[in-house]
CSV table of C-alpha atoms in Angstrom, one decimal:
chain,number,residue,atom,x,y,z
A,1,MET,CA,121.7,26.5,163.1
A,2,LEU,CA,120.3,28.0,160.1
A,3,ALA,CA,117.2,25.9,159.8
A,4,ALA,CA,116.6,26.1,163.5
A,5,ALA,CA,116.9,30.1,163.3
A,6,SER,CA,114.5,30.2,160.5
A,7,ALA,CA,111.8,27.9,162.3
A,8,LEU,CA,112.1,29.9,165.6
A,9,GLY,CA,111.8,33.2,163.8
A,10,GLY,CA,108.9,32.2,161.6
A,11,CYS,CA,110.8,33.0,158.4
A,12,SER,CA,111.4,31.1,155.3
A,13,PHE,CA,113.9,31.2,152.4
A,14,THR,CA,111.1,31.7,150.1
A,15,GLY,CA,109.6,34.6,152.0
A,16,THR,CA,111.2,37.4,154.2
A,17,LEU,CA,114.7,36.2,153.3
A,18,ALA,CA,114.0,35.8,149.6
A,19,PRO,CA,113.7,39.6,148.9
A,20,ARG,CA,112.5,41.1,145.5
A,21,GLY,CA,112.4,44.8,146.3
A,22,PRO,CA,114.6,47.3,148.1
A,23,ASP,CA,112.4,47.6,151.2
A,24,ALA,CA,112.4,43.9,151.9
A,25,GLN,CA,116.0,43.7,150.9
A,26,ILE,CA,117.0,46.2,153.6
A,27,ALA,CA,114.6,44.1,156.3
A,28,ALA,CA,116.7,40.8,155.0
A,29,ASN,CA,120.0,42.7,155.6
A,30,LEU,CA,119.2,43.9,159.2
A,31,TRP,CA,118.0,40.2,159.9
A,32,TRP,CA,121.3,38.6,158.4
A,33,TYR,CA,123.4,41.3,160.5
A,34,MET,CA,121.5,40.6,163.7
A,35,PHE,CA,121.9,36.7,162.8
A,36,TRP,CA,125.7,36.8,162.3
A,37,LEU,CA,126.2,39.3,165.1
A,38,GLY,CA,124.3,36.9,167.6
A,39,THR,CA,126.3,33.8,166.3
A,40,ALA,CA,129.7,35.7,166.7
A,41,ILE,CA,128.6,36.7,170.2
A,42,PHE,CA,127.5,33.0,171.1
A,43,VAL,CA,130.7,31.5,169.8
A,44,GLY,CA,132.7,34.2,171.4
A,45,TRP,CA,131.2,33.4,174.8
A,46,LEU,CA,131.7,29.6,174.3
A,47,VAL,CA,135.1,30.1,173.5
A,48,LEU,CA,135.9,32.2,176.5
A,49,PHE,CA,133.6,29.8,178.7
A,50,ILE,CA,136.2,26.7,177.9
A,51,VAL,CA,139.3,28.9,178.4
A,52,ALA,CA,138.0,29.9,181.8
A,53,MET,CA,137.1,26.2,182.6
A,54,ARG,CA,140.6,25.0,181.7
A,55,ARG,CA,142.5,27.8,182.8
A,56,ARG,CA,144.6,27.3,186.2
A,57,GLN,CA,145.8,30.3,188.1
A,58,PRO,CA,149.5,29.9,188.8
A,59,ALA,CA,150.6,29.7,192.3
A,60,ASP,CA,152.7,32.8,192.2
A,61,ALA,CA,150.0,35.1,190.2
A,62,ASP,CA,149.9,38.6,191.1
A,63,PRO,CA,146.2,39.3,192.4
A,64,ASP,CA,146.6,42.9,191.2
A,65,ALA,CA,147.1,41.9,187.8
A,66,GLU,CA,144.2,39.3,187.8
A,67,ARG,CA,141.9,42.2,188.8
A,68,ARG,CA,142.9,44.2,186.1
A,69,LEU,CA,142.6,41.3,183.5
A,70,HIS,CA,139.0,40.6,184.8
A,71,ARG,CA,138.0,44.5,184.8
A,72,ARG,CA,139.2,44.6,181.2
A,73,PHE,CA,136.9,41.8,180.1
A,74,ILE,CA,134.0,43.4,181.8
A,75,ILE,CA,134.4,46.8,180.2
A,76,GLY,CA,135.2,45.3,176.7
A,77,GLY,CA,132.6,42.5,176.7
A,78,GLY,CA,129.9,44.1,178.9
A,79,ILE,CA,130.2,47.9,177.5
A,80,VAL,CA,132.3,48.5,174.6
A,81,LEU,CA,131.1,45.5,172.3
A,82,PRO,CA,127.4,45.9,173.2
A,83,CYS,CA,127.7,49.7,172.3
A,84,LEU,CA,129.5,48.8,168.9
A,85,ALA,CA,126.7,46.4,168.1
A,86,PHE,CA,123.9,48.8,168.9
A,87,ALA,CA,125.5,51.6,167.1
A,88,THR,CA,126.2,49.9,163.8
A,89,LEU,CA,122.5,48.5,164.1
A,90,PHE,CA,121.2,51.7,164.5
A,91,ALA,CA,123.5,53.0,161.5
A,92,LEU,CA,122.0,50.2,159.3
A,93,ASP,CA,118.5,51.1,160.3
A,94,LEU,CA,119.1,54.9,159.4
A,95,TRP,CA,120.6,53.9,156.2
A,96,GLY,CA,117.7,51.7,155.4
A,97,ILE,CA,115.2,54.3,156.4
A,98,ASN,CA,116.7,56.6,154.0
A,99,ALA,CA,117.1,54.1,151.0
A,100,LEU,CA,113.3,53.0,151.2
A,101,PRO,CA,111.2,53.7,147.7
A,102,GLN,CA,109.0,56.7,148.4
A,103,GLY,CA,107.8,57.4,144.6
A,104,ASP,CA,104.1,57.3,143.5
A,105,ASP,CA,104.4,56.4,139.8
A,106,VAL,CA,101.3,54.3,140.2
A,107,VAL,CA,98.7,54.9,143.0
A,108,VAL,CA,96.6,52.0,144.0
A,109,GLU,CA,94.1,52.4,146.8
A,110,ALA,CA,93.9,49.0,148.8
A,111,THR,CA,90.9,48.3,151.0
A,112,GLY,CA,90.6,45.5,153.5
A,113,TYR,CA,87.3,43.5,154.4
A,114,GLN,CA,86.4,40.6,156.3
A,115,PHE,CA,87.9,38.7,154.7
A,116,TRP,CA,88.9,39.9,151.4
A,117,TRP,CA,90.9,42.6,149.6
A,118,GLU,CA,89.8,45.1,147.0
A,119,PHE,CA,92.5,47.1,145.0
A,120,ALA,CA,91.2,50.2,142.8
A,121,TYR,CA,93.2,51.9,140.2
A,122,ARG,CA,93.2,55.2,138.3
A,123,ASP,CA,93.4,56.3,134.7
A,124,PRO,CA,91.6,54.4,133.7
A,125,GLN,CA,89.4,53.5,136.6
A,126,LEU,CA,89.2,49.8,137.7
A,127,VAL,CA,88.6,47.6,140.7
A,128,THR,CA,90.0,44.3,141.2
A,129,ALA,CA,90.0,41.7,144.2
A,130,ASN,CA,92.5,39.8,146.0
A,131,GLU,CA,95.1,40.2,143.0
A,132,LEU,CA,97.4,43.4,143.0
A,133,TYR,CA,99.2,44.0,139.6
A,134,ILE,CA,102.1,46.1,139.7
A,135,PRO,CA,104.9,47.2,136.8
A,136,THR,CA,108.6,46.3,137.8
A,137,GLY,CA,111.0,48.6,138.5
A,138,THR,CA,108.3,51.2,139.5
A,139,ASP,CA,107.5,52.7,142.9
A,140,VAL,CA,103.7,52.0,143.6
A,141,GLU,CA,102.1,53.9,146.2
A,142,VAL,CA,99.6,51.6,148.0
A,143,ARG,CA,97.1,53.6,150.2
A,144,LEU,CA,95.5,51.4,152.8
A,145,HIS,CA,92.1,51.7,154.2
A,146,THR,CA,89.5,49.3,156.0
A,147,GLU,CA,85.9,49.3,155.7
A,148,ASP,CA,85.5,47.1,159.1
A,149,VAL,CA,88.0,46.1,161.8
A,150,ILE,CA,91.7,46.7,161.8
A,151,HIS,CA,93.9,44.8,159.1
A,152,SER,CA,97.5,44.7,158.2
A,153,PHE,CA,98.9,44.7,154.9
A,154,TRP,CA,102.2,42.6,154.5
A,155,VAL,CA,104.0,41.3,151.1
A,156,PRO,CA,107.2,39.4,152.9
A,157,GLN,CA,109.1,39.4,149.7
A,158,LEU,CA,108.5,43.2,148.9
A,159,SER,CA,108.2,45.2,151.8
A,160,GLY,CA,107.3,45.4,155.8
A,161,LYS,CA,104.0,45.4,157.3
A,162,ARG,CA,101.6,48.5,157.6
A,163,ASP,CA,98.6,48.4,159.6
A,164,MET,CA,94.9,49.4,158.2
A,165,ILE,CA,92.9,51.4,160.7
A,166,PRO,CA,89.5,52.3,160.5
A,167,GLY,CA,89.1,56.2,159.6
A,168,ARG,CA,92.9,56.6,158.4
A,169,THR,CA,94.9,56.2,155.5
A,170,ASN,CA,98.2,54.7,155.8
A,171,THR,CA,100.7,54.7,152.9
A,172,LEU,CA,103.3,52.0,151.7
A,173,THR,CA,105.4,51.9,148.5
A,174,LEU,CA,106.3,48.8,146.8
A,175,HIS,CA,108.6,48.2,144.3
A,176,ALA,CA,109.5,44.9,142.7
A,177,THR,CA,112.9,44.3,141.1
A,178,GLU,CA,111.5,41.0,139.5
A,179,PRO,CA,108.5,39.6,137.8
A,180,GLY,CA,106.7,37.0,139.8
A,181,ARG,CA,103.7,36.3,142.2
A,182,TYR,CA,104.3,37.3,145.7
A,183,LEU,CA,102.1,36.2,148.5
A,184,GLY,CA,100.3,38.8,150.5
A,185,GLU,CA,98.4,38.4,153.8
A,186,CYS,CA,96.7,40.1,156.6
A,187,THR,CA,99.0,40.1,159.7
A,188,GLU,CA,96.6,41.6,162.3
A,189,PHE,CA,93.9,39.2,163.6
A,190,CYS,CA,90.7,40.3,162.2
A,191,GLY,CA,88.5,37.5,162.8
A,192,ILE,CA,87.4,33.9,162.3
A,193,GLN,CA,88.9,33.6,158.7
A,194,HIS,CA,92.0,35.9,159.4
A,195,ALA,CA,94.2,33.4,158.1
A,196,ASN,CA,92.4,32.8,155.1
A,197,MET,CA,92.5,36.6,154.1
A,198,ARG,CA,95.4,36.4,151.3
A,199,PHE,CA,96.1,38.1,148.0
A,200,GLU,CA,98.9,38.0,145.5
A,201,VAL,CA,101.1,40.8,144.1
A,202,VAL,CA,101.7,40.2,140.6
A,203,ALA,CA,104.5,42.0,139.2
A,204,VAL,CA,105.0,42.3,135.4
A,205,PRO,CA,107.0,44.0,133.0
A,206,PRO,CA,105.8,47.8,132.5
A,207,ALA,CA,104.4,47.0,128.9
A,208,GLU,CA,102.8,43.7,130.2
A,209,TYR,CA,101.3,46.0,133.1
A,210,GLU,CA,99.7,48.4,130.4
A,211,ALA,CA,98.2,45.7,128.4
A,212,TRP,CA,96.6,44.2,131.6
A,213,HIS,CA,95.4,47.4,132.9
A,214,GLU,CA,93.8,48.2,129.5
A,215,ARG,CA,92.1,44.8,129.5
A,216,MET,CA,90.7,45.0,133.1
A,217,ALA,CA,89.2,48.5,132.2
A,218,ARG,CA,87.0,47.0,129.4
A,219,PRO,CA,83.3,45.9,130.6
A,220,ALA,CA,82.6,42.3,131.1
A,221,THR,CA,82.4,39.8,128.3
A,222,GLU,CA,78.8,39.5,127.1
A,223,PRO,CA,77.2,35.9,126.9
A,224,SER,CA,78.1,34.4,123.5
A,225,THR,CA,76.3,30.9,124.4
A,226,ALA,CA,72.6,29.8,125.4
A,227,ALA,CA,74.3,28.4,128.7
A,228,GLN,CA,76.2,31.5,129.2
A,229,GLN,CA,73.0,33.5,128.7
A,230,ARG,CA,71.0,31.4,131.0
A,231,GLY,CA,74.0,31.6,133.7
A,232,TYR,CA,73.8,35.7,133.3
A,233,GLU,CA,70.1,35.4,133.9
A,234,ALA,CA,70.4,33.4,136.6
A,235,PHE,CA,73.0,35.8,138.3
A,236,MET,CA,70.8,38.8,137.8
A,237,ASN,CA,67.6,37.2,139.0
A,238,ALA,CA,69.4,35.5,142.0
A,239,SER,CA,70.7,37.4,144.9
A,240,CYS,CA,74.2,37.4,143.2
A,241,ALA,CA,73.6,41.0,141.4
A,242,GLY,CA,72.6,42.6,145.0
A,243,CYS,CA,76.2,41.8,146.4
A,244,HIS,CA,78.6,41.7,143.5
A,245,ALA,CA,79.3,44.1,140.5
A,246,ILE,CA,80.1,43.1,136.9
A,247,ARG,CA,81.1,46.2,135.0
A,248,GLY,CA,78.9,46.7,131.8
A,249,THR,CA,75.9,44.9,133.4
A,250,SER,CA,73.1,46.3,136.0
A,251,ALA,CA,75.0,44.4,138.8
A,252,ASP,CA,76.3,46.9,141.0
A,253,GLY,CA,76.6,45.4,144.6
A,254,GLU,CA,79.3,46.5,146.7
A,255,ILE,CA,79.2,44.0,149.5
A,256,GLY,CA,81.2,41.1,147.7
A,257,PRO,CA,84.3,41.4,145.5
A,258,PRO,CA,83.5,42.6,142.0
A,259,LEU,CA,83.4,39.9,139.4
A,260,THR,CA,84.1,41.7,136.2
A,261,HIS,CA,87.0,39.6,135.2
A,262,PHE,CA,86.5,36.8,137.7
A,263,ALA,CA,87.8,34.1,135.5
A,264,SER,CA,91.3,35.5,135.4
A,265,ARG,CA,91.8,35.0,138.9
A,266,ARG,CA,93.6,32.2,140.3
A,267,TRP,CA,92.0,31.8,143.7
A,268,LEU,CA,88.4,31.7,145.3
A,269,GLY,CA,87.9,33.6,148.6
A,270,ALA,CA,91.2,35.3,148.8
A,271,GLY,CA,93.2,32.1,148.6
A,272,ALA,CA,90.8,29.7,150.2
A,273,ALA,CA,90.4,27.4,147.2
A,274,PRO,CA,91.4,27.2,143.6
A,275,ASN,CA,89.5,29.0,141.2
A,276,ASP,CA,88.1,26.0,139.1
A,277,ARG,CA,84.7,24.6,138.2
A,278,GLY,CA,84.4,22.3,141.0
A,279,HIS,CA,85.4,24.7,143.8
A,280,LEU,CA,83.5,27.3,142.4
A,281,ALA,CA,80.3,25.4,142.2
A,282,GLY,CA,80.8,24.4,146.1
A,283,TRP,CA,81.4,27.9,146.8
A,284,ILE,CA,78.1,29.1,145.1
A,285,VAL,CA,76.0,26.5,146.8
A,286,ASN,CA,77.4,27.1,150.1
A,287,ALA,CA,80.7,29.1,150.6
A,288,GLN,CA,80.8,28.4,154.4
A,289,THR,CA,82.0,24.8,153.7
A,290,LEU,CA,85.1,26.3,152.1
A,291,LYS,CA,85.6,29.3,154.3
A,292,PRO,CA,83.4,29.4,157.5
A,293,GLY,CA,82.5,32.9,158.8
A,294,ASN,CA,82.8,34.5,155.3
A,295,ALA,CA,79.7,37.0,154.1
A,296,MET,CA,78.4,34.9,151.6
A,297,PRO,CA,75.3,32.8,152.5
A,298,PRO,CA,74.6,29.4,151.2
A,299,MET,CA,72.4,29.7,147.9
A,300,GLU,CA,69.6,27.5,146.8
A,301,ILE,CA,69.9,27.0,143.1
A,302,ASP,CA,69.0,24.2,140.5
A,303,ALA,CA,71.2,22.1,139.0
A,304,GLU,CA,70.6,23.2,135.5
A,305,ASP,CA,71.0,27.1,136.7
A,306,LEU,CA,74.2,26.1,138.6
A,307,SER,CA,75.8,24.8,135.4
A,308,ALA,CA,74.8,27.6,133.3
A,309,LEU,CA,76.0,30.2,136.2
A,310,LEU,CA,79.4,28.2,136.3
A,311,ASP,CA,79.6,28.8,132.3
A,312,TYR,CA,78.8,32.7,132.7
A,313,LEU,CA,81.3,33.1,135.5
A,314,GLN,CA,84.0,31.2,133.7
A,315,SER,CA,83.7,33.2,130.6
A,316,LEU,CA,84.3,36.7,132.4
A,317,GLU,CA,88.0,36.6,131.3
């Protein structure tokens, strides 16, 4: 029954039902309350149905007593019990709303694009793509924007969903109780690659978060080998620099994700493929084969320049 309920509900025991934050814990508690309440109602109905089928009315039964018995069942099962169920659910909901984290110890500006995510931090300022680092045990206010169509921000193990509406800023507070990598995704159909618009929330201890923040605020690593230098020049001379930014260089494009610390990411194309040399080569030559409909066009580049470009991009730790 548990497996069937999970499948029908689109849930999993590694997602919504494995909460790692107070917001998600409240949602999970409500889900389990409704699940067990529904189970109890079904079992109760089944027992009454069997009793009714097996019960035989005595020949000398009092018709008035039978009507009173039926009336009690109708009032109790049809009015009192549903009212109690809705009242307790309402009380749990109110308690959950009051218990939601609402702090802003860390503030992150999250922007949705077709089909990737940008995360901007303050003090010092830095911008990342498709990976949202947060410190554990801390309220992180995420301010949600979109630069094109409606998206929706959801990290099942940490919070509920929140829409991203053009021209508006909605906010959501994340609070991770345990370190880990938590899948996030867009939950509002936004185009052909909606299903491949994922990100990861990486929750780390506060000291590790501070070290990460300091490292990410640095400019990009300069080329240290002849191959990396050739790759750097290929990047600047091709169309790459017009769409992507690399802090510390003249590349300041804003169409695609920033690449300053590109090699530290685990995924390409917001979860479309692993960030390894083979997939990266395929992505550069023709990203449409890995993620049809994304904004990056096919690129003509000779084999030696491609190899050097891979060396350079993989040096951007």
